């Protein structure tokens, strides 16, 4: 699946310097598009409400935190640093359906996805995202 929705205009150094919450912001969108595409690919005739419910089961903070716990051993030093920057960023809000630890892990996960997307590392992005849906 091709995730490049636009031509990347950032250098790797510029992406590294972005606020980790900005990385999480774009990562959230990339991850949601990936999950929606994955679900539609496997459930083409499912009603939209059921597609939405199935999507929520993947994109909520609890599941993203679980995915991150599975992926953390696979990360290289740079990816681990980005994850930790996202995890440790103070966002100011926490959703009512997640505890603080899960929410922060999920933010780190989204920051990592955003980072890989913005540096145009499609192969690594696909590798990690595909592990989330195995």
XYZ file of N, CA, C and O in Angstrom:
536
model
N 0.844 -1.167 0.000
C 0.000 0.000 0.000
C 0.893 1.236 0.000
O 1.867 1.308 0.729
N 0.591 2.225 -0.807
C 1.403 3.432 -0.905
C 0.840 4.518 -0.007
O -0.305 4.907 -0.137
N 1.661 5.018 0.922
C 1.209 6.015 1.893
C 1.588 7.439 1.519
O 1.289 8.349 2.246
N 2.294 7.632 0.424
C 2.761 8.967 0.080
C 1.625 9.767 -0.544
O 1.394 9.705 -1.726
N 0.939 10.518 0.292
C -0.194 11.299 -0.172
C 0.236 12.628 -0.784
O -0.526 13.258 -1.477
N 1.426 13.066 -0.500
C 1.967 14.285 -1.069
C 3.473 14.151 -1.188
O 4.070 13.302 -0.555
N 4.060 14.997 -2.008
C 5.517 14.974 -2.159
C 6.148 15.581 -0.914
O 5.841 16.700 -0.529
N 7.026 14.823 -0.274
C 7.663 15.262 0.960
C 8.524 16.498 0.699
O 9.375 16.493 -0.176
N 8.297 17.527 1.499
C 9.048 18.769 1.345
C 9.967 19.033 2.527
O 10.463 20.121 2.701
N 10.179 18.021 3.366
C 10.998 18.170 4.562
C 12.283 17.370 4.425
O 12.282 16.269 3.905
N 13.363 17.927 4.955
C 14.583 17.147 5.075
C 14.468 16.312 6.349
O 13.655 16.610 7.235
N 15.296 15.301 6.459
C 15.286 14.454 7.650
C 15.582 15.286 8.890
O 14.969 15.099 9.943
N 16.510 16.217 8.774
C 16.860 17.081 9.914
C 15.683 17.974 10.299
O 15.425 18.180 11.484
N 14.971 18.498 9.329
C 13.790 19.325 9.635
C 12.725 18.503 10.360
O 12.101 18.985 11.306
N 12.553 17.263 9.939
C 11.559 16.395 10.580
C 11.988 16.100 12.010
O 11.159 16.125 12.927
N 13.257 15.839 12.228
C 13.762 15.578 13.587
C 13.503 16.754 14.520
O 13.347 16.566 15.716
N 13.506 17.955 13.972
C 13.340 19.148 14.791
C 11.877 19.512 15.059
O 11.608 20.406 15.861
N 10.954 18.834 14.402
C 9.542 19.129 14.647
C 9.142 18.736 16.061
O 9.677 17.777 16.632
N 8.203 19.468 16.605
C 7.627 19.128 17.897
C 7.076 17.701 17.799
O 6.410 17.364 16.827
N 7.332 16.845 18.791
C 6.838 15.472 18.716
C 5.308 15.385 18.622
O 4.776 14.435 18.052
N 4.609 16.389 19.128
C 3.146 16.384 18.996
C 2.714 16.675 17.559
O 1.660 16.219 17.124
N 3.549 17.398 16.815
C 3.285 17.605 15.385
C 3.483 16.282 14.647
O 2.687 15.917 13.780
N 4.540 15.550 15.011
C 4.753 14.228 14.417
C 3.580 13.305 14.726
O 3.113 12.564 13.865
N 3.096 13.357 15.971
C 1.952 12.523 16.366
C 0.700 12.941 15.608
O -0.118 12.094 15.225
N 0.531 14.225 15.364
C -0.628 14.736 14.623
C -0.689 14.128 13.225
O -1.722 13.598 12.813
N 0.434 14.176 12.511
C 0.441 13.599 11.160
C 0.413 12.074 11.232
O -0.240 11.413 10.433
N 1.089 11.502 12.223
C 1.099 10.050 12.387
C -0.287 9.490 12.645
O -0.641 8.421 12.155
N -1.089 10.208 13.415
C -2.459 9.805 13.686
C -3.243 9.685 12.379
O -3.952 8.699 12.154
N -3.090 10.674 11.511
C -3.791 10.646 10.226
C -3.318 9.527 9.316
O -4.118 8.826 8.702
N -2.012 9.336 9.248
C -1.443 8.271 8.412
C -1.919 6.910 8.909
O -2.348 6.066 8.113
N -1.870 6.712 10.210
C -2.283 5.436 10.796
C -3.768 5.176 10.543
O -4.161 4.070 10.179
N -4.582 6.202 10.701
C -6.024 6.023 10.475
C -6.321 5.662 9.015
O -7.132 4.780 8.741
N -5.659 6.320 8.073
C -5.856 5.984 6.657
C -5.418 4.549 6.389
O -6.096 3.797 5.679
N -4.289 4.151 6.961
C -3.820 2.775 6.799
C -4.860 1.788 7.322
O -5.222 0.829 6.634
N -5.349 2.012 8.544
C -6.315 1.092 9.156
C -7.614 1.076 8.370
O -8.180 -0.002 8.100
N -8.117 2.217 7.975
C -9.368 2.252 7.189
C -9.196 1.483 5.880
O -10.076 0.729 5.474
N -8.060 1.667 5.225
C -7.805 0.952 3.970
C -7.719 -0.550 4.207
O -8.245 -1.345 3.435
N -7.038 -0.924 5.274
C -6.909 -2.337 5.637
C -8.280 -2.967 5.881
O -8.580 -4.048 5.374
N -9.111 -2.292 6.640
C -10.434 -2.824 6.976
C -11.326 -2.901 5.743
O -12.002 -3.905 5.524
N -11.315 -1.872 4.923
C -12.130 -1.895 3.705
C -11.667 -3.002 2.768
O -12.486 -3.682 2.147
N -10.373 -3.215 2.682
C -9.840 -4.255 1.815
C -10.349 -5.638 2.210
O -10.529 -6.504 1.364
N -10.587 -5.843 3.486
C -11.026 -7.152 3.982
C -12.529 -7.252 4.223
O -13.034 -8.332 4.494
N -13.240 -6.118 4.158
C -14.674 -6.093 4.446
C -15.387 -5.158 3.470
O -16.048 -4.212 3.876
N -15.253 -5.423 2.195
C -15.712 -4.490 1.166
C -17.203 -4.181 1.195
O -17.613 -3.103 0.801
N -18.012 -5.092 1.649
C -19.456 -4.870 1.629
C -20.047 -4.600 3.002
O -21.260 -4.616 3.164
N -19.208 -4.348 3.978
C -19.683 -4.090 5.334
C -20.304 -2.689 5.407
O -19.782 -1.750 4.813
N -21.397 -2.539 6.147
C -21.982 -1.202 6.319
C -20.983 -0.239 6.980
O -20.133 -0.652 7.778
N -21.106 1.035 6.652
C -20.153 2.037 7.113
C -20.074 2.080 8.642
O -18.978 2.215 9.195
N -21.192 1.971 9.328
C -21.162 2.010 10.791
C -20.298 0.866 11.348
O -19.511 1.073 12.270
N -20.415 -0.313 10.767
C -19.602 -1.445 11.222
C -18.133 -1.237 10.870
O -17.249 -1.629 11.634
N -17.858 -0.617 9.713
C -16.476 -0.279 9.360
C -15.893 0.673 10.403
O -14.750 0.520 10.834
N -16.699 1.640 10.808
C -16.263 2.616 11.814
C -15.951 1.928 13.150
O -14.905 2.188 13.754
N -16.829 1.051 13.584
C -16.633 0.336 14.844
C -15.361 -0.509 14.782
O -14.559 -0.537 15.725
N -15.148 -1.189 13.657
C -13.949 -2.005 13.489
C -12.691 -1.124 13.502
O -11.675 -1.487 14.099
N -12.768 0.039 12.878
C -11.646 0.975 12.856
C -11.288 1.428 14.272
O -10.110 1.459 14.647
N -12.292 1.761 15.047
C -12.059 2.222 16.418
C -11.274 1.188 17.217
O -10.415 1.544 18.027
N -11.546 -0.096 16.959
C -10.845 -1.134 17.719
C -9.333 -1.117 17.467
O -8.568 -1.618 18.274
N -8.906 -0.529 16.365
C -7.473 -0.436 16.053
C -6.863 0.906 16.444
O -5.673 0.974 16.748
N -7.634 1.976 16.381
C -7.038 3.305 16.525
C -7.148 3.889 17.930
O -6.561 4.932 18.190
N -7.830 3.230 18.828
C -7.921 3.773 20.183
C -6.567 3.644 20.889
O -5.740 2.789 20.551
N -6.359 4.502 21.866
C -5.066 4.591 22.550
C -4.644 3.258 23.155
O -3.468 2.889 23.097
N -5.581 2.525 23.724
C -5.260 1.233 24.341
C -4.589 0.298 23.332
O -3.561 -0.318 23.626
N -5.162 0.190 22.137
C -4.596 -0.705 21.117
C -3.275 -0.183 20.579
O -2.348 -0.955 20.358
N -3.183 1.113 20.357
C -1.916 1.674 19.876
C -0.804 1.434 20.894
O 0.325 1.123 20.518
N -1.131 1.559 22.165
C -0.162 1.290 23.224
C 0.272 -0.178 23.185
O 1.464 -0.490 23.297
N -0.683 -1.074 23.003
C -0.352 -2.505 22.888
C 0.540 -2.769 21.679
O 1.504 -3.531 21.769
N 0.216 -2.147 20.550
C 1.041 -2.319 19.347
C 2.462 -1.818 19.611
O 3.433 -2.470 19.240
N 2.564 -0.677 20.279
C 3.887 -0.115 20.550
C 4.692 -1.046 21.442
O 5.891 -1.235 21.221
N 4.046 -1.660 22.415
C 4.744 -2.607 23.289
C 5.289 -3.794 22.496
O 6.337 -4.336 22.825
N 4.594 -4.183 21.440
C 5.054 -5.287 20.592
C 6.177 -4.848 19.652
O 7.058 -5.629 19.313
N 6.130 -3.585 19.229
C 7.088 -3.094 18.240
C 8.394 -2.593 18.848
O 9.408 -2.537 18.152
N 8.376 -2.242 20.108
C 9.511 -1.524 20.708
C 10.838 -2.277 20.549
O 11.873 -1.669 20.326
N 10.801 -3.593 20.609
C 12.024 -4.384 20.463
C 12.594 -4.313 19.049
O 13.764 -4.608 18.840
N 11.768 -3.938 18.083
C 12.200 -3.893 16.687
C 12.775 -2.543 16.274
O 13.292 -2.414 15.170
N 12.665 -1.549 17.150
C 13.069 -0.195 16.779
C 14.574 -0.015 16.842
O 15.239 -0.535 17.732
N 15.080 0.763 15.890
C 16.488 1.138 15.952
C 16.629 2.336 16.893
O 15.635 2.858 17.415
N 17.832 2.776 17.126
C 18.106 3.840 18.098
C 17.355 5.138 17.756
O 16.779 5.787 18.632
N 17.376 5.516 16.491
C 16.715 6.751 16.057
C 15.203 6.657 16.247
O 14.564 7.601 16.744
N 14.610 5.526 15.865
C 13.165 5.335 16.013
C 12.764 5.332 17.489
O 11.731 5.906 17.860
N 13.576 4.710 18.314
C 13.304 4.669 19.753
C 13.336 6.087 20.337
O 12.488 6.440 21.165
N 14.271 6.892 19.887
C 14.355 8.278 20.348
C 13.086 9.058 19.970
O 12.529 9.786 20.795
N 12.630 8.902 18.738
C 11.411 9.590 18.293
C 10.217 9.120 19.109
O 9.401 9.930 19.569
N 10.099 7.807 19.312
C 9.009 7.266 20.126
C 9.025 7.875 21.527
O 7.996 8.324 22.039
N 10.195 7.909 22.146
C 10.291 8.435 23.516
C 9.974 9.926 23.572
O 9.353 10.390 24.528
N 10.394 10.670 22.553
C 10.058 12.101 22.515
C 8.549 12.272 22.448
O 7.988 13.129 23.136
N 7.881 11.463 21.621
C 6.421 11.537 21.530
C 5.754 11.098 22.816
O 4.803 11.728 23.292
N 6.248 10.031 23.386
C 5.673 9.496 24.631
C 5.789 10.506 25.766
O 4.887 10.638 26.588
N 6.905 11.216 25.827
C 7.161 12.136 26.929
C 6.622 13.542 26.702
O 6.693 14.378 27.595
N 6.083 13.814 25.521
C 5.551 15.148 25.224
C 4.300 15.409 26.061
O 3.480 14.527 26.275
N 4.175 16.621 26.536
C 3.016 17.007 27.346
C 1.950 17.594 26.429
O 2.092 18.692 25.915
N 0.865 16.856 26.242
C -0.167 17.303 25.313
C -1.235 18.160 25.969
O -1.959 18.868 25.289
N -1.390 18.072 27.273
C -2.378 18.895 27.949
C -3.742 18.247 28.097
O -4.517 18.629 28.946
N -4.046 17.262 27.271
C -5.334 16.573 27.377
C -5.125 15.069 27.319
O -4.180 14.583 26.704
N -6.033 14.369 27.947
C -6.025 12.914 27.918
C -7.459 12.460 27.667
O -8.373 12.902 28.359
N -7.677 11.616 26.667
C -9.042 11.176 26.387
C -9.636 10.420 27.573
O -8.929 9.783 28.341
N -10.935 10.487 27.697
C -11.597 9.837 28.830
C -11.556 8.316 28.746
O -11.765 7.637 29.738
N -11.275 7.756 27.577
C -11.278 6.300 27.399
C -9.903 5.658 27.518
O -9.744 4.500 27.170
N -8.901 6.418 27.996
C -7.548 5.859 28.092
C -6.882 6.350 29.370
O -7.132 7.460 29.822
N -6.022 5.507 29.927
C -5.252 5.998 31.073
C -4.022 6.743 30.555
O -3.681 6.683 29.372
N -3.366 7.458 31.450
C -2.258 8.334 31.073
C -1.134 7.562 30.397
O -0.605 7.983 29.367
N -0.764 6.426 30.943
C 0.342 5.634 30.381
C 0.017 5.167 28.960
O 0.848 5.286 28.058
N -1.185 4.640 28.769
C -1.583 4.189 27.430
C -1.611 5.355 26.442
O -1.150 5.217 25.310
N -2.149 6.470 26.884
C -2.242 7.629 26.006
C -0.858 8.114 25.587
O -0.622 8.419 24.417
N 0.070 8.137 26.514
C 1.433 8.589 26.185
C 2.138 7.595 25.262
O 2.838 7.997 24.331
N 1.958 6.299 25.520
C 2.525 5.291 24.613
C 1.942 5.447 23.215
O 2.655 5.335 22.213
N 0.635 5.684 23.146
C -0.025 5.862 21.851
C 0.492 7.114 21.148
O 0.694 7.107 19.925
N 0.729 8.180 21.899
C 1.274 9.401 21.303
C 2.677 9.140 20.761
O 3.028 9.609 19.672
N 3.475 8.368 21.481
C 4.799 7.989 20.988
C 4.710 7.160 19.717
O 5.483 7.356 18.778
N 3.751 6.230 19.694
C 3.514 5.409 18.504
C 3.159 6.301 17.314
O 3.727 6.167 16.230
N 2.235 7.229 17.518
C 1.822 8.129 16.431
C 2.970 9.022 15.983
O 3.119 9.294 14.784
N 3.804 9.478 16.927
C 4.960 10.299 16.562
C 5.916 9.504 15.677
O 6.440 10.026 14.688
N 6.138 8.245 16.016
C 7.007 7.384 15.208
C 6.438 7.206 13.803
O 7.171 7.313 12.817
N 5.137 6.955 13.713
C 4.499 6.801 12.394
C 4.635 8.091 11.594
O 4.975 8.067 10.403
N 4.382 9.229 12.237
C 4.519 10.517 11.558
C 5.935 10.775 11.089
O 6.158 11.262 9.980
N 6.896 10.435 11.921
C 8.303 10.604 11.572
C 8.664 9.783 10.339
O 9.236 10.309 9.378
N 8.325 8.502 10.371
C 8.650 7.637 9.228
C 7.962 8.109 7.954
O 8.532 8.051 6.864
N 6.753 8.594 8.096
C 6.020 9.115 6.934
C 6.715 10.356 6.373
O 6.950 10.448 5.170
N 7.058 11.296 7.253
C 7.626 12.558 6.777
C 9.047 12.423 6.248
O 9.453 13.209 5.392
N 9.804 11.436 6.736
C 11.152 11.239 6.165
C 11.095 10.334 4.936
O 12.113 10.014 4.354
N 9.883 9.918 4.581
C 9.639 9.129 3.375
C 10.267 7.739 3.443
O 10.749 7.214 2.448
N 10.256 7.137 4.629
C 10.764 5.776 4.791
C 9.581 4.810 4.693
O 9.140 4.230 5.681
N 9.062 4.678 3.473
C 7.861 3.875 3.230
C 8.037 2.411 3.609
O 7.121 1.806 4.152
N 9.190 1.865 3.296
C 9.398 0.442 3.586
C 9.307 0.154 5.080
O 8.635 -0.790 5.497
N 9.951 0.983 5.880
C 9.922 0.770 7.331
C 8.529 1.062 7.890
O 8.033 0.334 8.755
N 7.893 2.092 7.374
C 6.534 2.433 7.793
C 5.592 1.266 7.519
O 4.844 0.836 8.398
N 5.644 0.727 6.330
C 4.783 -0.418 5.986
C 5.105 -1.635 6.844
O 4.200 -2.345 7.279
N 6.388 -1.864 7.091
C 6.781 -3.006 7.913
C 6.144 -2.910 9.298
O 5.540 -3.880 9.799
N 6.263 -1.762 9.934
C 5.709 -1.607 11.285
C 4.192 -1.608 11.276
O 3.569 -2.245 12.133
N 3.580 -0.926 10.326
C 2.114 -0.905 10.275
C 1.540 -2.292 9.996
O 0.533 -2.679 10.596
N 2.169 -3.027 9.123
C 1.674 -4.375 8.816
C 1.776 -5.296 10.032
O 0.943 -6.172 10.215
N 2.767 -5.077 10.874
C 2.881 -5.885 12.102
C 1.714 -5.592 13.052
O 1.320 -6.458 13.826
N 1.184 -4.399 12.977
C 0.051 -4.042 13.843
C -1.227 -4.782 13.461
O -2.105 -4.945 14.304
N -1.328 -5.204 12.225
C -2.559 -5.860 11.778
C -2.381 -7.354 11.536
O -3.312 -8.021 11.068
N -1.213 -7.886 11.856
C -0.984 -9.336 11.681
C -1.817 -10.127 12.670
O -2.023 -9.741 13.793
